[in-house]
Coordinates of C-alpha atoms in Angstrom, one line a residue:
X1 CA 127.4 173.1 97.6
X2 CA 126.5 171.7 94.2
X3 CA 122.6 173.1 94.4
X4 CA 123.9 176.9 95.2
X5 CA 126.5 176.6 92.2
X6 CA 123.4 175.3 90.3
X7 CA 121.1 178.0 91.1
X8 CA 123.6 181.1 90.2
X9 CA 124.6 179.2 86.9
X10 CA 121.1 179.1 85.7
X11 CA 119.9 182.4 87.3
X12 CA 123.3 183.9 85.1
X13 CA 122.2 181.8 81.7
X14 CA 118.7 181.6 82.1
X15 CA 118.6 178.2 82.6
X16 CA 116.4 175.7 84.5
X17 CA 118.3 173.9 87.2
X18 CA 117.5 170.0 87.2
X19 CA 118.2 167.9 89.9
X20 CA 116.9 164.4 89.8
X21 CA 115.3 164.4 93.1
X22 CA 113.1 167.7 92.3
X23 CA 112.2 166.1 89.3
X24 CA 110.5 162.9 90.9
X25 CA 108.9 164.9 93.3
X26 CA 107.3 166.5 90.3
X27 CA 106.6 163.7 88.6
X28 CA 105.3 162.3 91.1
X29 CA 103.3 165.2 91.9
X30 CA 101.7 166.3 88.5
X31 CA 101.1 162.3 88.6
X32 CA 102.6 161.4 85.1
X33 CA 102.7 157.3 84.4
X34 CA 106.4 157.9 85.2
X35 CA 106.0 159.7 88.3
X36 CA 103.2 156.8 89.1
X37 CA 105.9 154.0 88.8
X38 CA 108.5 155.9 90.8
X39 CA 105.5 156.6 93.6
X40 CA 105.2 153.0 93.8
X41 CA 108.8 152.0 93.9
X42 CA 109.4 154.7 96.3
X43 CA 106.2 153.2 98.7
X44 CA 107.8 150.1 98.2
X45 CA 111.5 151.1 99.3
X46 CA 113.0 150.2 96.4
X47 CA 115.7 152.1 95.2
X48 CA 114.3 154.1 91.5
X49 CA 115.9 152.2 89.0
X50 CA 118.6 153.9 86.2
X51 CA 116.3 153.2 83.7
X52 CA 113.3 155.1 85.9
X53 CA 115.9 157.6 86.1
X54 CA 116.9 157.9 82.6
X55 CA 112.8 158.0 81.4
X56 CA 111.6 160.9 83.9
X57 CA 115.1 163.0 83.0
X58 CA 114.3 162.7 79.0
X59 CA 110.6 163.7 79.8
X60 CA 111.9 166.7 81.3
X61 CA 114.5 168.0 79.3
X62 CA 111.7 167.7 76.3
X63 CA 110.0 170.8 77.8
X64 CA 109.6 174.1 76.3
X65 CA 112.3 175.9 78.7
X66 CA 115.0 173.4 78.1
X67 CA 115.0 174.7 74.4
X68 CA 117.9 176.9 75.1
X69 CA 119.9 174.2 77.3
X70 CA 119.7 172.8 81.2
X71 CA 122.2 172.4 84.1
X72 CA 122.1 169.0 85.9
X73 CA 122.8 168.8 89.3
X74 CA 124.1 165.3 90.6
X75 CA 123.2 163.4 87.7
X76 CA 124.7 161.6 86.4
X77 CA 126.3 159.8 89.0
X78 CA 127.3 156.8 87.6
X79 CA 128.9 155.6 84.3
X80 CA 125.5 153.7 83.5
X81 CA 123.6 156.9 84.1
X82 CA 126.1 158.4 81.5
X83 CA 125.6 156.1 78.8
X84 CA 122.3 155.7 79.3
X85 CA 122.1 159.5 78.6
X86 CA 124.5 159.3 75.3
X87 CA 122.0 156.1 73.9
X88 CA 119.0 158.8 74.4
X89 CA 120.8 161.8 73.0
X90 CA 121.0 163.6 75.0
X91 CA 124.3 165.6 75.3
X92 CA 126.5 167.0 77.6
X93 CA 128.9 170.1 76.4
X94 CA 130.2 171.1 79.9
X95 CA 131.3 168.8 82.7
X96 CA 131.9 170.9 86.1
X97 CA 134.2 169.6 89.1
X98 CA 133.5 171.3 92.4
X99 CA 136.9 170.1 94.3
X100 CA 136.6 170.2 98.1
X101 CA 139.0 168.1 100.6
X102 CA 137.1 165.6 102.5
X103 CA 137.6 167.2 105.9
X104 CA 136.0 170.5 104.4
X105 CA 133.4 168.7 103.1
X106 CA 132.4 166.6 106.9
X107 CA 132.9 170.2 109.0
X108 CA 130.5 171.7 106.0
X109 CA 127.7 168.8 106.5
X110 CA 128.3 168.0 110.0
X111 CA 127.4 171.3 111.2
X112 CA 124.2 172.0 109.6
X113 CA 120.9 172.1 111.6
X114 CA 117.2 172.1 110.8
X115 CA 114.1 173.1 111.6
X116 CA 111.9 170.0 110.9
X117 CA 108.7 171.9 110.8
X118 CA 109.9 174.2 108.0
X119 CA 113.1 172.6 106.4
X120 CA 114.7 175.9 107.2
X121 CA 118.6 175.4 107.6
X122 CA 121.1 176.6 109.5
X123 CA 125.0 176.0 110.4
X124 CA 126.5 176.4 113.5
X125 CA 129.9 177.9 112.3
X126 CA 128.5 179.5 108.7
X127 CA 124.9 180.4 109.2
X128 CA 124.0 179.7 113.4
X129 CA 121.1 180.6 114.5
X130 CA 120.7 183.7 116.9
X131 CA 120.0 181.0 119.5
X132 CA 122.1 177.9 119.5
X133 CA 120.1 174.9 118.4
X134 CA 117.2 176.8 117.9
X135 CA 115.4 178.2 114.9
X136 CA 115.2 182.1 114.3
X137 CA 111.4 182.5 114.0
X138 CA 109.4 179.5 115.7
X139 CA 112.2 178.8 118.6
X140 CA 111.7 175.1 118.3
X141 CA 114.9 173.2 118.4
X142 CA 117.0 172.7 115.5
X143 CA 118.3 168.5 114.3
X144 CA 121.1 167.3 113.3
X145 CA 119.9 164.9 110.2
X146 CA 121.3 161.3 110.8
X147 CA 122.9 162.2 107.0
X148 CA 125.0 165.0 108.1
X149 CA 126.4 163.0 111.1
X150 CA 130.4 162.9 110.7
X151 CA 130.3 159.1 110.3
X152 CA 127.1 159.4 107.7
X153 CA 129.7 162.1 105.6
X154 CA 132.8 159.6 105.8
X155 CA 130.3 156.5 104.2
X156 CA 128.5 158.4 101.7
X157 CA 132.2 159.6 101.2
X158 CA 133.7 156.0 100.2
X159 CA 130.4 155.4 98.3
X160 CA 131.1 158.3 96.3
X161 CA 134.8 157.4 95.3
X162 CA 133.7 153.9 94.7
X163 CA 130.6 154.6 92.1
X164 CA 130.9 158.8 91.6
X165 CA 135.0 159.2 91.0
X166 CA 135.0 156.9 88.2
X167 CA 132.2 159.4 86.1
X168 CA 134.8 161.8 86.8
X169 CA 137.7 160.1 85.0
X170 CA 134.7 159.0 81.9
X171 CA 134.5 162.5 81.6
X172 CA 137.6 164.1 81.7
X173 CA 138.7 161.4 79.4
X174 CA 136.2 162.3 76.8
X175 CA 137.0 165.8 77.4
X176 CA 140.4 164.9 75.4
X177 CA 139.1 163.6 72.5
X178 CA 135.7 165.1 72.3
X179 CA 133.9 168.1 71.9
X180 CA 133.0 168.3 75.6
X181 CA 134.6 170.8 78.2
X182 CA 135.3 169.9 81.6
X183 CA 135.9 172.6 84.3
X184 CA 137.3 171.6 87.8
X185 CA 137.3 174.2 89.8
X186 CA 138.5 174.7 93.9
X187 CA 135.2 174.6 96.0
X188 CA 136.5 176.4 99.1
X189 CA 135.6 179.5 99.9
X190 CA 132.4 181.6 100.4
X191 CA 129.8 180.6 98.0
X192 CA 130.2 183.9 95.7
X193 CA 134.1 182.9 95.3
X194 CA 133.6 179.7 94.2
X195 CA 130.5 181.2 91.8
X196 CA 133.1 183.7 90.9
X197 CA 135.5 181.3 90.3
X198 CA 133.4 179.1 88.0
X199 CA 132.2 182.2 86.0
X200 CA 136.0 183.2 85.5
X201 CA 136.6 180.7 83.4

């Protein structure tokens, strides 16, 4: 997946790996006024706003170990997110497409497992436990999260080609007539090929 590209990428450039989600949580956690206001949306249920989004990602990337550059992981993920990004900035000089066939992508989610008590994960074709359906070291049993259900995948997949697919295209687009590169790139295989892959080029 996107987050074990991430981690070799930054690992080979020396790099720290930003993912929106981590960096709430840290907010959050170090209790910045940011990270107080997305606490209280969060409590709330309401959905952390573009513009919550956009405030706690330029307050990261103006720390000391971004000086040399940053990998994004899922963000943006919208053309709103984009631009809110170029009206702050903050630039982008590589775009990377992981391509993977939906079906891939449901047998991938839908056979993953947890251990709730530990977050530890498994998957039942690529990484089972020596038990089925249960975990290596406590022996509790193992869930299926209600997101990695097939019907979940196929949802999140339509929402994704609905608000995700056209980011793609705002890229690549800008990729012709800017000073940006975009790199799509197969995402089957093991996940050295594909690091492989992406390194290749």
């Amino acid at each position: 997946g996107k987050g074990t590209q991430a981690e070799v990428l930054c690992q080979e450039f020396n790099i720290p790996h930003i993912s929106t989600g981590n960096m709430l949580r840290e907010a959050i956690t170090a209790g910045t006024e940011l990270g107080k206001k997305a606490k209280s949306l969060m409590d709330e249920g309401i959905l952390v706003s573009d513009e919550v989004i956009v405030d706690v990602v330029v307050e990261r990337i103006t720390q000391k170990d971004c000086e040399s550059g940053f990998l994004f992981d899922g963000y943006p993920r919208t053309i709103p997110q984009a631009k809110a990004l170029d009206n702050n900035s903050i630039e982008i000089n590589l775009v990377i497409e992981i391509d993977v066939p939906d079906e891939v992508i449901i047998n991938r989610m839908s056979g993953r497992r947890v251990h709730v008590g530990s977050g530890r994960n498994y998957h039942v074709q690529f990484n089972p436990p020596k038990e089925d359906d249960k975990d290596d070291l406590t022996g509790e049993a193992l869930i299926q999260r209600e997101d990695d259900k097939p019907e979940t995948v196929r949802d999140r997949l339509e929402v994704y080609r609905s608000q995700t697919l056209p980011l793609i295209n705002f890229y690549f687009e800008r990729a012709q007539k800017e000073d940006l590169d975009y790199l799509k790139t197969s995402g089957v295989g093991s996940p050295a090929e594909v690091s492989q892959l992406i390194l290749d080029k």
